[in-house]
C-alpha cells in the first residue's frame, strides 16, 4: 500500500516532535526501504542515516526521503521531498516506526473494506478511525441529521452536546447556519475545506451522481500538519461513504439481501440474465 506524505509525517512527528518536513502534499510513498535502485527509491519511503546522507543522490521522482539524525539546516535548499529528524534516534528506530505506521493503516484499510463490503455500515466506516484518531468525526445529511458519528470520541471531546435525542443538530444551530449568506454555497465544494460557524471545523462534502447529499466534519486542529493529516483521512472516508451510498442509494442501513436484490434488478434492467434460483432467494 501507499500513504500520502502528510500521513507519514504526522505519525512520525507524534513520536519524534522535532521532525521537520519539506515535501509535496500530493505525493504518496510505499513501505520504508533503505537506499536501493533508483526505481525502488521512486516508489518507497527511503530511510537515510547520518553516515551516508551526503553520498545519497535523491531524484525528483523520489516521493519521500527520511533523514535520520540530520538537522533540517543541513538540508536547506535541497529540492527533494524529505523529512528531517535531528533528535537522537537510530535508523532502526525510525524504520521500525515507519513499518508500524504502514501496518496500522493497512489494518485500517482492511476495516474500511469490511465496513463497505461486509457490514454495509456508515457507523463502521467512521468507527474504524478509532485505531488512530482522538478527535470525533461526524457524517450529517442535508437536513442536519446525524447519519453516524464516533460516539465515544464525541463524548470525550464534549461534542455530543450537538446531538439531540432526534439525532439532529439543535434547532437553534440549524437556524443560525441557514441564516449565513455563504453557507448554501458550501454544498458545491469538492475539496476538504475549513468553515467557522458553530464550531471551527474541517468538512468534506459527499456526492451521489454529482448531487450533494451529506457532509463529513472533524474539528480543526491548532497545527497545520495535523490538519493536512485530517484532510487525507476525510478524503479516504468520503470515498468509502460514496461507494456504500452508490450501492444502496440510501443512508438507511440495509441487509445484505437488499443489496443483492438491487444488483440483480439492475442486471435485469440492463438486459443481463440472473439465475432464477438466486432471484427467488
GROMACS .gro file of C-alpha atoms in nm:
model
  281
    1UNK     CA    1   0.000   0.000   0.000
    2UNK     CA    2   0.097   0.366  -0.029
    3UNK     CA    3   0.037   0.655   0.210
    4UNK     CA    4   0.024   1.027   0.149
    5UNK     CA    5   0.333   1.212   0.269
    6UNK     CA    6   0.116   1.406   0.514
    7UNK     CA    7   0.002   1.085   0.681
    8UNK     CA    8   0.360   0.962   0.717
    9UNK     CA    9   0.485   1.293   0.857
   10UNK     CA   10   0.200   1.321   1.105
   11UNK     CA   11   0.269   0.979   1.253
   12UNK     CA   12   0.647   1.036   1.269
   13UNK     CA   13   0.603   1.375   1.433
   14UNK     CA   14   0.390   1.215   1.706
   15UNK     CA   15   0.691   1.008   1.812
   16UNK     CA   16   0.970   1.247   1.708
   17UNK     CA   17   0.847   1.602   1.791
   18UNK     CA   18   1.148   1.778   1.636
   19UNK     CA   19   1.068   1.640   1.292
   20UNK     CA   20   1.069   1.896   1.009
   21UNK     CA   21   0.946   1.845   0.656
   22UNK     CA   22   0.969   1.974   0.301
   23UNK     CA   23   0.753   1.781   0.056
   24UNK     CA   24   0.465   1.781  -0.188
   25UNK     CA   25   0.128   1.725  -0.023
   26UNK     CA   26   0.009   1.543  -0.335
   27UNK     CA   27   0.267   1.263  -0.332
   28UNK     CA   28   0.238   0.917  -0.178
   29UNK     CA   29   0.502   0.662  -0.087
   30UNK     CA   30   0.517   0.288  -0.025
   31UNK     CA   31   0.663   0.096   0.268
   32UNK     CA   32   1.004   0.206   0.400
   33UNK     CA   33   1.326   0.081   0.246
   34UNK     CA   34   1.693   0.159   0.283
   35UNK     CA   35   1.857   0.314  -0.026
   36UNK     CA   36   1.816   0.086  -0.325
   37UNK     CA   37   1.789   0.123  -0.700
   38UNK     CA   38   1.653   0.444  -0.848
   39UNK     CA   39   1.335   0.262  -0.949
   40UNK     CA   40   1.268   0.132  -0.597
   41UNK     CA   41   1.359   0.464  -0.436
   42UNK     CA   42   1.095   0.631  -0.654
   43UNK     CA   43   0.821   0.412  -0.505
   44UNK     CA   44   0.902   0.397  -0.134
   45UNK     CA   45   0.993   0.596   0.175
   46UNK     CA   46   1.374   0.588   0.178
   47UNK     CA   47   1.543   0.597   0.520
   48UNK     CA   48   1.893   0.752   0.530
   49UNK     CA   49   2.130   0.758   0.830
   50UNK     CA   50   2.381   1.029   0.929
   51UNK     CA   51   2.676   0.833   0.789
   52UNK     CA   52   2.550   0.808   0.433
   53UNK     CA   53   2.326   1.107   0.364
   54UNK     CA   54   2.597   1.316   0.195
   55UNK     CA   55   2.660   1.042  -0.059
   56UNK     CA   56   2.294   0.972  -0.131
   57UNK     CA   57   2.167   1.121  -0.456
   58UNK     CA   58   1.794   1.189  -0.445
   59UNK     CA   59   1.592   1.228  -0.763
   60UNK     CA   60   1.285   1.437  -0.833
   61UNK     CA   61   1.088   1.114  -0.875
   62UNK     CA   62   1.161   1.006  -0.516
   63UNK     CA   63   0.838   1.060  -0.319
   64UNK     CA   64   0.989   1.091   0.030
   65UNK     CA   65   1.332   1.070   0.195
   66UNK     CA   66   1.361   1.043   0.575
   67UNK     CA   67   1.694   1.173   0.701
   68UNK     CA   68   1.770   1.033   1.048
   69UNK     CA   69   1.993   1.231   1.284
   70UNK     CA   70   2.022   1.517   1.034
   71UNK     CA   71   1.929   1.878   1.105
   72UNK     CA   72   1.699   2.046   0.855
   73UNK     CA   73   1.953   2.328   0.842
   74UNK     CA   74   2.194   2.097   0.663
   75UNK     CA   75   1.927   2.010   0.405
   76UNK     CA   76   1.827   2.369   0.331
   77UNK     CA   77   1.790   2.429  -0.041
   78UNK     CA   78   1.772   2.063  -0.141
   79UNK     CA   79   1.487   2.011  -0.389
   80UNK     CA   80   1.376   1.664  -0.286
   81UNK     CA   81   1.079   1.567  -0.069
   82UNK     CA   82   1.214   1.496   0.275
   83UNK     CA   83   1.153   1.465   0.648
   84UNK     CA   84   1.443   1.556   0.878
   85UNK     CA   85   1.474   1.400   1.225
   86UNK     CA   86   1.753   1.589   1.405
   87UNK     CA   87   1.696   1.441   1.750
   88UNK     CA   88   1.897   1.146   1.881
   89UNK     CA   89   1.731   0.845   1.726
   90UNK     CA   90   1.861   0.549   1.534
   91UNK     CA   91   1.788   0.444   1.179
   92UNK     CA   92   1.642   0.118   1.309
   93UNK     CA   93   1.404   0.302   1.545
   94UNK     CA   94   1.273   0.520   1.264
   95UNK     CA   95   1.250   0.232   1.019
   96UNK     CA   96   1.050   0.026   1.270
   97UNK     CA   97   0.825   0.323   1.346
   98UNK     CA   98   0.751   0.369   0.977
   99UNK     CA   99   0.680  -0.001   0.938
  100UNK     CA  100   0.432   0.014   1.228
  101UNK     CA  101   0.265   0.314   1.065
  102UNK     CA  102   0.212   0.124   0.741
  103UNK     CA  103   0.088  -0.179   0.936
  104UNK     CA  104  -0.162   0.042   1.119
  105UNK     CA  105  -0.308   0.197   0.806
  106UNK     CA  106  -0.311  -0.137   0.628
  107UNK     CA  107  -0.526  -0.267   0.914
  108UNK     CA  108  -0.745   0.043   0.883
  109UNK     CA  109  -0.785  -0.014   0.510
  110UNK     CA  110  -0.899  -0.371   0.577
  111UNK     CA  111  -1.154  -0.248   0.833
  112UNK     CA  112  -1.285   0.007   0.584
  113UNK     CA  113  -1.328  -0.263   0.321
  114UNK     CA  114  -1.518  -0.479   0.571
  115UNK     CA  115  -1.741  -0.183   0.658
  116UNK     CA  116  -1.830  -0.129   0.292
  117UNK     CA  117  -1.836  -0.486   0.159
  118UNK     CA  118  -1.944  -0.692   0.460
  119UNK     CA  119  -2.115  -0.478   0.724
  120UNK     CA  120  -2.273  -0.220   0.488
  121UNK     CA  121  -2.240   0.028   0.773
  122UNK     CA  122  -2.165   0.400   0.776
  123UNK     CA  123  -2.110   0.368   1.150
  124UNK     CA  124  -1.843   0.105   1.092
  125UNK     CA  125  -1.667   0.333   0.843
  126UNK     CA  126  -1.633   0.613   1.097
  127UNK     CA  127  -1.569   0.388   1.397
  128UNK     CA  128  -1.270   0.232   1.217
  129UNK     CA  129  -1.086   0.562   1.270
  130UNK     CA  130  -1.062   0.498   1.644
  131UNK     CA  131  -0.748   0.299   1.561
  132UNK     CA  132  -0.558   0.627   1.544
  133UNK     CA  133  -0.794   0.926   1.588
  134UNK     CA  134  -0.858   1.124   1.906
  135UNK     CA  135  -1.096   1.383   1.760
  136UNK     CA  136  -1.459   1.296   1.673
  137UNK     CA  137  -1.586   1.264   1.316
  138UNK     CA  138  -1.949   1.316   1.212
  139UNK     CA  139  -2.150   1.247   0.897
  140UNK     CA  140  -2.455   1.475   0.864
  141UNK     CA  141  -2.713   1.475   0.583
  142UNK     CA  142  -2.874   1.772   0.405
  143UNK     CA  143  -3.135   1.804   0.684
  144UNK     CA  144  -2.868   1.828   0.957
  145UNK     CA  145  -2.945   1.475   1.074
  146UNK     CA  146  -2.657   1.270   1.209
  147UNK     CA  147  -2.621   0.966   0.988
  148UNK     CA  148  -2.337   0.848   1.210
  149UNK     CA  149  -2.065   0.985   1.435
  150UNK     CA  150  -1.789   0.848   1.655
  151UNK     CA  151  -1.986   0.845   1.980
  152UNK     CA  152  -1.708   0.770   2.226
  153UNK     CA  153  -1.474   1.034   2.082
  154UNK     CA  154  -1.758   1.288   2.061
  155UNK     CA  155  -1.842   1.230   2.427
  156UNK     CA  156  -1.479   1.264   2.536
  157UNK     CA  157  -1.438   1.590   2.343
  158UNK     CA  158  -1.773   1.736   2.451
  159UNK     CA  159  -1.917   1.743   2.101
  160UNK     CA  160  -2.212   1.518   2.184
  161UNK     CA  161  -2.392   1.831   2.310
  162UNK     CA  162  -2.471   1.899   1.943
  163UNK     CA  163  -2.659   1.570   1.904
  164UNK     CA  164  -3.024   1.595   2.011
  165UNK     CA  165  -3.245   1.299   2.101
  166UNK     CA  166  -3.386   1.303   1.748
  167UNK     CA  167  -3.027   1.275   1.620
  168UNK     CA  168  -3.043   1.622   1.467
  169UNK     CA  169  -2.825   1.925   1.518
  170UNK     CA  170  -3.003   2.155   1.769
  171UNK     CA  171  -3.270   2.369   1.602
  172UNK     CA  172  -3.109   2.698   1.704
  173UNK     CA  173  -2.783   2.587   1.537
  174UNK     CA  174  -2.969   2.482   1.221
  175UNK     CA  175  -3.144   2.820   1.202
  176UNK     CA  176  -2.815   3.000   1.256
  177UNK     CA  177  -2.634   2.807   0.982
  178UNK     CA  178  -2.920   2.857   0.735
  179UNK     CA  179  -2.909   3.231   0.802
  180UNK     CA  180  -2.544   3.261   0.696
  181UNK     CA  181  -2.521   3.405   0.342
  182UNK     CA  182  -2.232   3.185   0.230
  183UNK     CA  183  -2.341   2.857   0.389
  184UNK     CA  184  -2.551   2.724   0.100
  185UNK     CA  185  -2.266   2.781  -0.146
  186UNK     CA  186  -2.052   2.531   0.050
  187UNK     CA  187  -2.255   2.245  -0.099
  188UNK     CA  188  -2.064   2.287  -0.425
  189UNK     CA  189  -1.720   2.240  -0.268
  190UNK     CA  190  -1.545   1.922  -0.379
  191UNK     CA  191  -1.230   1.974  -0.172
  192UNK     CA  192  -1.172   1.948   0.201
  193UNK     CA  193  -1.242   2.294   0.341
  194UNK     CA  194  -1.242   2.483   0.669
  195UNK     CA  195  -1.555   2.665   0.785
  196UNK     CA  196  -1.601   2.853   1.110
  197UNK     CA  197  -1.959   2.893   1.233
  198UNK     CA  198  -2.097   2.697   1.529
  199UNK     CA  199  -1.752   2.538   1.558
  200UNK     CA  200  -1.422   2.563   1.370
  201UNK     CA  201  -1.434   2.251   1.153
  202UNK     CA  202  -1.285   2.080   0.851
  203UNK     CA  203  -1.550   1.949   0.610
  204UNK     CA  204  -1.571   1.713   0.314
  205UNK     CA  205  -1.890   1.703   0.109
  206UNK     CA  206  -2.040   1.371  -0.003
  207UNK     CA  207  -2.190   1.349  -0.353
  208UNK     CA  208  -2.404   1.100  -0.545
  209UNK     CA  209  -2.443   1.140  -0.920
  210UNK     CA  210  -2.297   1.488  -0.884
  211UNK     CA  211  -2.552   1.593  -0.621
  212UNK     CA  212  -2.461   1.699  -0.267
  213UNK     CA  213  -2.610   1.455  -0.015
  214UNK     CA  214  -2.413   1.484   0.311
  215UNK     CA  215  -2.105   1.624   0.483
  216UNK     CA  216  -1.820   1.483   0.689
  217UNK     CA  217  -1.681   1.704   0.966
  218UNK     CA  218  -1.391   1.699   1.209
  219UNK     CA  219  -1.263   1.969   1.449
  220UNK     CA  220  -0.995   2.197   1.305
  221UNK     CA  221  -0.658   2.140   1.472
  222UNK     CA  222  -0.421   2.409   1.607
  223UNK     CA  223  -0.130   2.295   1.387
  224UNK     CA  224  -0.126   2.259   1.009
  225UNK     CA  225   0.046   1.919   0.993
  226UNK     CA  226  -0.248   1.769   1.184
  227UNK     CA  227  -0.496   1.939   0.953
  228UNK     CA  228  -0.318   1.804   0.647
  229UNK     CA  229  -0.344   1.460   0.805
  230UNK     CA  230  -0.716   1.512   0.871
  231UNK     CA  231  -0.765   1.615   0.509
  232UNK     CA  232  -0.620   1.282   0.396
  233UNK     CA  233  -0.847   1.092   0.635
  234UNK     CA  234  -1.160   1.278   0.524
  235UNK     CA  235  -1.082   1.212   0.157
  236UNK     CA  236  -1.048   0.838   0.223
  237UNK     CA  237  -1.364   0.824   0.437
  238UNK     CA  238  -1.562   1.019   0.175
  239UNK     CA  239  -1.461   0.772  -0.094
  240UNK     CA  240  -1.583   0.477   0.117
  241UNK     CA  241  -1.910   0.652   0.209
  242UNK     CA  242  -1.982   0.736  -0.155
  243UNK     CA  243  -1.912   0.373  -0.254
  244UNK     CA  244  -2.161   0.250   0.003
  245UNK     CA  245  -2.422   0.507  -0.094
  246UNK     CA  246  -2.381   0.422  -0.463
  247UNK     CA  247  -2.452   0.062  -0.371
  248UNK     CA  248  -2.764   0.123  -0.160
  249UNK     CA  249  -2.890   0.463  -0.270
  250UNK     CA  250  -2.976   0.547   0.091
  251UNK     CA  251  -2.822   0.629   0.429
  252UNK     CA  252  -3.055   0.380   0.598
  253UNK     CA  253  -2.872   0.065   0.690
  254UNK     CA  254  -2.986  -0.228   0.478
  255UNK     CA  255  -2.931  -0.601   0.487
  256UNK     CA  256  -2.701  -0.787   0.251
  257UNK     CA  257  -3.002  -0.941   0.074
  258UNK     CA  258  -3.135  -0.592  -0.003
  259UNK     CA  259  -2.808  -0.503  -0.173
  260UNK     CA  260  -2.808  -0.826  -0.375
  261UNK     CA  261  -3.167  -0.772  -0.482
  262UNK     CA  262  -3.082  -0.424  -0.607
  263UNK     CA  263  -2.783  -0.561  -0.801
  264UNK     CA  264  -2.997  -0.831  -0.963
  265UNK     CA  265  -3.265  -0.580  -1.060
  266UNK     CA  266  -3.004  -0.355  -1.220
  267UNK     CA  267  -2.871  -0.653  -1.416
  268UNK     CA  268  -3.221  -0.740  -1.538
  269UNK     CA  269  -3.297  -0.382  -1.637
  270UNK     CA  270  -2.973  -0.366  -1.837
  271UNK     CA  271  -3.070  -0.681  -2.030
  272UNK     CA  272  -2.847  -0.927  -1.846
  273UNK     CA  273  -2.967  -1.258  -1.708
  274UNK     CA  274  -2.993  -1.367  -1.345
  275UNK     CA  275  -3.036  -1.724  -1.226
  276UNK     CA  276  -3.400  -1.788  -1.126
  277UNK     CA  277  -3.294  -1.956  -0.803
  278UNK     CA  278  -3.087  -1.657  -0.695
  279UNK     CA  279  -3.365  -1.414  -0.778
  280UNK     CA  280  -3.623  -1.623  -0.586
  281UNK     CA  281  -3.395  -1.644  -0.285
   0.00000   0.00000   0.00000
